Short mmCIF file of C-alpha atoms in Angstrom, two decimals:
data_model
loop_
_atom_site.label_atom_id
_atom_site.label_comp_id
_atom_site.label_asym_id
_atom_site.label_seq_id
_atom_site.Cartn_x
_atom_site.Cartn_y
_atom_site.Cartn_z
CA MET A 1 -0.08 0.08 -0.01
CA THR A 2 1.05 3.68 -0.27
CA VAL A 3 1.73 6.39 2.21
CA HIS A 4 0.11 9.71 1.21
CA PHE A 5 1.50 12.95 2.64
CA VAL A 6 -1.27 15.28 2.31
CA GLY A 7 -1.30 19.11 2.68
CA ALA A 8 -4.14 19.80 5.18
CA GLY A 9 -4.16 23.42 4.44
CA PRO A 10 -3.87 26.34 6.89
CA GLY A 11 -6.66 25.44 9.18
CA ALA A 12 -10.09 25.68 7.64
CA ALA A 13 -11.38 22.10 6.87
CA ASP A 14 -12.76 22.96 3.57
CA LEU A 15 -9.34 24.27 2.27
CA ILE A 16 -8.16 20.77 1.76
CA THR A 17 -7.88 19.68 -1.92
CA VAL A 18 -10.42 17.39 -3.33
CA ARG A 19 -7.69 14.70 -3.85
CA GLY A 20 -6.69 14.95 -0.39
CA ARG A 21 -10.29 14.63 0.85
CA ASP A 22 -10.72 11.62 -1.24
CA LEU A 23 -7.65 9.99 0.17
CA LEU A 24 -8.78 10.54 3.68
CA ALA A 25 -12.16 8.96 2.78
CA ARG A 26 -10.45 5.70 1.97
CA CYS A 27 -7.61 5.46 4.40
CA GLY A 28 -7.32 2.83 7.00
CA VAL A 29 -4.81 4.95 9.08
CA CYS A 30 -4.46 8.64 9.34
CA LEU A 31 -1.71 10.47 11.15
CA TYR A 32 -2.28 13.96 11.88
CA PRO A 33 -0.69 16.96 13.72
CA GLY A 34 -3.27 17.36 16.66
CA SER A 35 -2.79 21.02 17.46
CA MET A 36 -3.37 22.06 13.82
CA THR A 37 -5.92 19.69 12.49
CA PRO A 38 -9.66 20.66 12.71
CA PRO A 39 -12.01 17.85 13.85
CA ASP A 40 -14.11 18.41 10.68
CA LEU A 41 -11.26 17.37 8.60
CA LEU A 42 -10.87 14.06 10.30
CA ALA A 43 -14.54 13.43 9.84
CA HIS A 44 -13.67 12.62 6.18
CA CYS A 45 -11.91 9.40 7.29
CA PRO A 46 -14.06 6.24 7.13
CA PRO A 47 -15.61 4.65 10.19
CA GLY A 48 -13.09 2.39 11.89
CA ALA A 49 -9.97 4.24 10.62
CA GLU A 50 -7.18 4.45 13.13
CA LEU A 51 -6.52 8.07 13.92
CA VAL A 52 -2.98 8.87 15.36
CA ASP A 53 -2.26 12.26 16.85
CA THR A 54 1.48 12.83 16.25
CA ALA A 55 1.79 15.87 18.57
CA ASN A 56 3.73 13.86 21.21
CA LEU A 57 5.42 11.34 18.87
CA SER A 58 9.05 11.45 17.91
CA LEU A 59 10.11 11.22 14.27
CA GLU A 60 11.08 7.60 14.58
CA GLU A 61 7.79 6.84 16.22
CA ILE A 62 5.82 8.51 13.36
CA VAL A 63 7.89 6.63 10.73
CA GLY A 64 7.26 3.38 12.64
CA LYS A 65 3.51 3.94 12.47
CA LEU A 66 3.66 4.69 8.68
CA VAL A 67 5.75 1.46 7.99
CA GLU A 68 3.44 -0.55 10.22
CA ALA A 69 0.32 0.57 8.47
CA HIS A 70 1.79 -0.11 5.16
CA GLU A 71 2.89 -3.58 6.18
CA ASN A 72 -0.48 -4.34 7.54
CA GLY A 73 -2.12 -3.51 4.01
CA HIS A 74 -3.54 -0.16 4.90
CA GLU A 75 -3.64 3.02 2.82
CA VAL A 76 -2.29 5.54 5.19
CA VAL A 77 -2.60 9.36 5.05
CA ARG A 78 0.07 11.56 6.79
CA LEU A 79 -1.59 15.00 7.16
CA CYS A 80 0.80 17.95 7.05
CA SER A 81 -0.34 21.40 8.09
CA GLY A 82 -0.26 23.91 5.16
CA ASP A 83 1.74 22.46 2.25
CA PRO A 84 4.12 19.55 2.47
CA SER A 85 6.83 21.58 0.66
CA LEU A 86 7.25 23.92 3.48
CA TYR A 87 8.45 23.27 7.02
CA SER A 88 6.70 19.92 7.12
CA ALA A 89 9.55 17.56 7.92
CA VAL A 90 8.51 15.42 5.07
CA ALA A 91 12.14 15.31 3.83
CA GLU A 92 13.10 13.42 6.97
CA GLN A 93 10.19 11.09 6.80
CA VAL A 94 10.54 10.08 3.18
CA ARG A 95 14.27 9.50 3.60
CA ARG A 96 13.43 6.77 6.02
CA LEU A 97 10.52 5.37 4.06
CA ASP A 98 13.09 5.21 0.96
CA ALA A 99 15.39 3.23 3.26
CA LYS A 100 12.66 0.76 3.92
CA ASN A 101 11.31 0.62 0.40
CA VAL A 102 7.94 1.93 1.35
CA PRO A 103 6.07 3.64 -1.54
CA TYR A 104 4.75 7.20 -0.87
CA ASP A 105 3.37 10.16 -2.85
CA VAL A 106 2.80 13.85 -1.92
CA VAL A 107 -0.44 15.88 -2.28
CA PRO A 108 0.01 19.69 -2.08
CA GLY A 109 -2.06 21.89 0.26
CA VAL A 110 -2.70 25.65 0.63
CA PRO A 111 0.22 27.09 2.44
CA ALA A 112 -0.18 29.45 5.38
CA PHE A 113 1.47 32.36 3.61
CA ALA A 114 -1.07 32.04 0.68
CA ALA A 115 -4.02 31.78 3.07
CA SER A 116 -2.73 34.93 4.78
CA ALA A 117 -2.36 36.90 1.59
CA ALA A 118 -5.87 36.01 0.75
CA ALA A 119 -7.08 37.33 4.12
CA LEU A 120 -5.28 40.51 3.30
CA LYS A 121 -6.80 40.59 -0.12
CA ARG A 122 -3.39 41.32 -1.48
CA GLU A 123 -1.41 40.08 -4.33
CA LEU A 124 2.24 39.64 -3.35
CA THR A 125 3.73 40.25 -6.75
CA VAL A 126 2.68 43.75 -8.13
CA PRO A 127 4.02 45.13 -11.49
CA GLU A 128 7.29 47.24 -11.02
CA VAL A 129 6.88 47.22 -7.23
CA GLY A 130 7.77 43.68 -6.19
CA GLN A 131 8.04 40.52 -8.29
CA SER A 132 9.72 38.18 -5.80
CA LEU A 133 8.66 36.66 -2.47
CA VAL A 134 11.12 35.30 0.05
CA ILE A 135 9.57 32.73 2.54
CA THR A 136 11.75 32.17 5.41
CA ARG A 137 11.63 31.86 9.24
CA VAL A 138 13.44 33.10 12.43
CA GLN A 139 15.78 30.78 14.23
CA ALA A 140 15.21 30.53 17.95
CA ARG A 141 14.87 27.17 19.70
CA SER A 142 14.80 25.39 16.40
CA THR A 143 16.94 23.82 13.68
CA LYS A 144 19.71 26.06 12.60
CA MET A 145 19.51 28.20 9.66
CA PRO A 146 22.19 27.95 6.83
CA PRO A 147 24.82 30.61 7.54
CA THR A 148 23.90 32.61 4.24
CA GLU A 149 20.23 32.67 4.99
CA THR A 150 20.04 35.56 7.36
CA LEU A 151 17.36 38.17 7.63
CA ALA A 152 19.86 40.86 6.77
CA ALA A 153 20.87 39.02 3.54
CA PHE A 154 17.26 38.66 2.38
CA ALA A 155 16.37 42.23 3.37
CA ALA A 156 19.22 43.56 1.21
CA THR A 157 17.27 42.47 -1.80
CA ARG A 158 14.19 44.40 -0.59
CA ALA A 159 11.97 41.67 -1.93
CA THR A 160 8.69 41.08 -0.15
CA LEU A 161 9.21 38.74 2.85
CA ALA A 162 6.91 36.24 4.37
CA LEU A 163 8.13 35.25 7.83
CA HIS A 164 7.12 32.12 9.82
CA LEU A 165 7.87 31.34 13.34
CA ALA A 166 8.72 34.88 13.95
CA ILE A 167 5.72 36.35 15.96
CA ASN A 168 7.53 36.23 19.34
CA HIS A 169 10.65 37.73 17.92
CA VAL A 170 9.30 40.85 16.32
CA GLU A 171 11.73 43.26 18.08
CA ARG A 172 14.64 41.28 16.53
CA VAL A 173 12.98 41.19 13.24
CA THR A 174 12.22 45.00 13.32
CA GLY A 175 15.83 45.72 14.21
CA GLU A 176 17.40 43.55 11.54
CA LEU A 177 14.90 44.73 8.67
CA THR A 178 14.64 48.37 9.35
CA PRO A 179 18.06 49.43 7.94
CA HIS A 180 17.17 47.82 4.54
CA TYR A 181 13.46 48.52 4.32
CA GLY A 182 12.97 51.71 6.31
CA ALA A 183 10.75 52.27 9.35
CA ASP A 184 7.95 53.43 7.09
CA CYS A 185 7.82 50.08 5.05
CA PRO A 186 4.34 48.56 5.13
CA VAL A 187 3.97 45.46 7.11
CA ALA A 188 0.89 43.11 7.83
CA VAL A 189 0.54 40.16 10.20
CA VAL A 190 -2.09 37.51 9.93
CA ALA A 191 -2.56 35.21 12.92
CA LEU A 192 -4.64 31.88 12.68
CA ALA A 193 -5.38 32.37 9.02
CA THR A 194 -8.73 30.79 7.98
CA GLN A 195 -9.25 29.63 11.58
CA PRO A 196 -11.55 30.75 14.47
CA GLY A 197 -9.81 33.77 15.98
CA GLU A 198 -8.14 34.86 12.68
CA THR A 199 -6.55 38.24 13.46
CA ILE A 200 -5.13 40.81 11.08
CA VAL A 201 -3.02 43.79 11.72
CA ARG A 202 -1.44 46.43 9.23
CA GLY A 203 1.06 49.19 9.75
CA VAL A 204 4.55 49.97 8.97
CA LEU A 205 7.86 48.27 10.14
CA GLY A 206 8.83 50.67 12.77
CA GLU A 207 5.58 49.97 14.86
CA LEU A 208 5.68 46.09 14.12
CA PRO A 209 6.36 45.11 17.86
CA GLU A 210 3.58 47.51 19.19
CA LEU A 211 1.12 46.13 16.61
CA VAL A 212 1.72 42.52 17.56
CA ARG A 213 1.72 43.23 21.25
CA GLU A 214 -1.56 45.25 21.23
CA ALA A 215 -3.29 42.46 19.12
CA GLY A 216 -2.11 39.73 21.53
CA MET A 217 -0.52 37.67 18.83
CA THR A 218 1.56 34.77 20.06
CA ARG A 219 1.36 31.86 17.66
CA ALA A 220 0.49 30.60 14.09
CA ALA A 221 1.11 33.94 12.42
CA THR A 222 2.71 35.04 9.20
CA ILE A 223 4.46 38.45 9.05
CA PHE A 224 4.68 40.26 5.55
CA VAL A 225 7.25 42.93 4.95
CA GLY A 226 7.21 44.84 1.70
CA ARG A 227 6.03 47.68 -0.49
CA VAL A 228 3.66 45.55 -2.36
CA LEU A 229 1.42 45.68 0.76
CA ALA A 230 0.38 49.18 0.08
CA ALA A 231 1.16 49.57 -3.50
CA ALA A 232 -1.14 51.94 -5.54
CA GLY A 233 -0.75 53.79 -8.90
CA PHE A 234 1.32 50.80 -10.38
CA PRO A 235 1.15 49.97 -14.07
CA ASP A 236 -0.92 47.17 -15.35
CA SER A 237 1.03 43.98 -16.07
CA PHE A 238 1.78 43.12 -19.75
CA LEU A 239 -0.34 39.81 -19.41
CA TYR A 240 -3.56 41.42 -20.51
CA SER A 241 -2.26 44.49 -22.23
CA SER A 242 -4.15 45.43 -25.46
CA ALA A 243 -0.62 45.99 -26.92
CA ARG A 244 0.28 42.28 -26.57
CA ASP A 245 0.47 40.14 -29.72
CA ARG A 246 -1.87 37.33 -28.39
CA ALA A 247 -1.63 35.36 -31.68
CA ASN A 248 2.14 34.79 -31.62
CA GLN A 249 2.83 34.99 -27.74
CA PRO A 250 1.96 32.37 -25.16
CA GLU A 251 0.21 33.63 -22.04
CA SER A 252 2.97 34.95 -19.67
CA LEU A 253 3.45 37.81 -17.37
#
């Protein structure tokens, strides 16, 4: 049988993909992150399916459950919050499955930064304002960042930033980014995107710590920094321009 790594989305049960929902509906075993999985999502699992909360399991214990389910002939779903391509620990899990010759596939999901941008009703790539997005995190009590991947290095590009795991380090973030973006650079923070208690604050970089403190944000938040957040008066993209030769050019930006 196959292990399916399925992106569960940012929190709202109806933001899982149809493919992910259908895999849940036929799985014999489902492993899920307890603190991030809405009960309504698990309701898609069939009656009698084994549901395993991985919140207090080690990596080896999680992989052991996946291998056991496979060997027992079950379709098994491993739910990952957001999208499996970002901060999901899928790389460590599939490395071990490869070593044991256990087949698997990966189903994408809606990442937290995309859900947060939707909550802000903002496009993160605006013509001639910002065309790049850097998705990164802050290192604290977590895995070390590569030495070249510092906030200052990313900030030097002045690209739009989407920061994860940074909500409790906003003073540090503000201090490291302000020399590059300026204190007046627009910022926005979305906590618990698509979930009950979703909270949004907007302002400028210089007041970021105060904004977060006053909103009481402490977890599950994405911080955006960049001029695209307040862009106005920008030119239309070439994609739908009347000057574009649509007969001879494929659809592109």
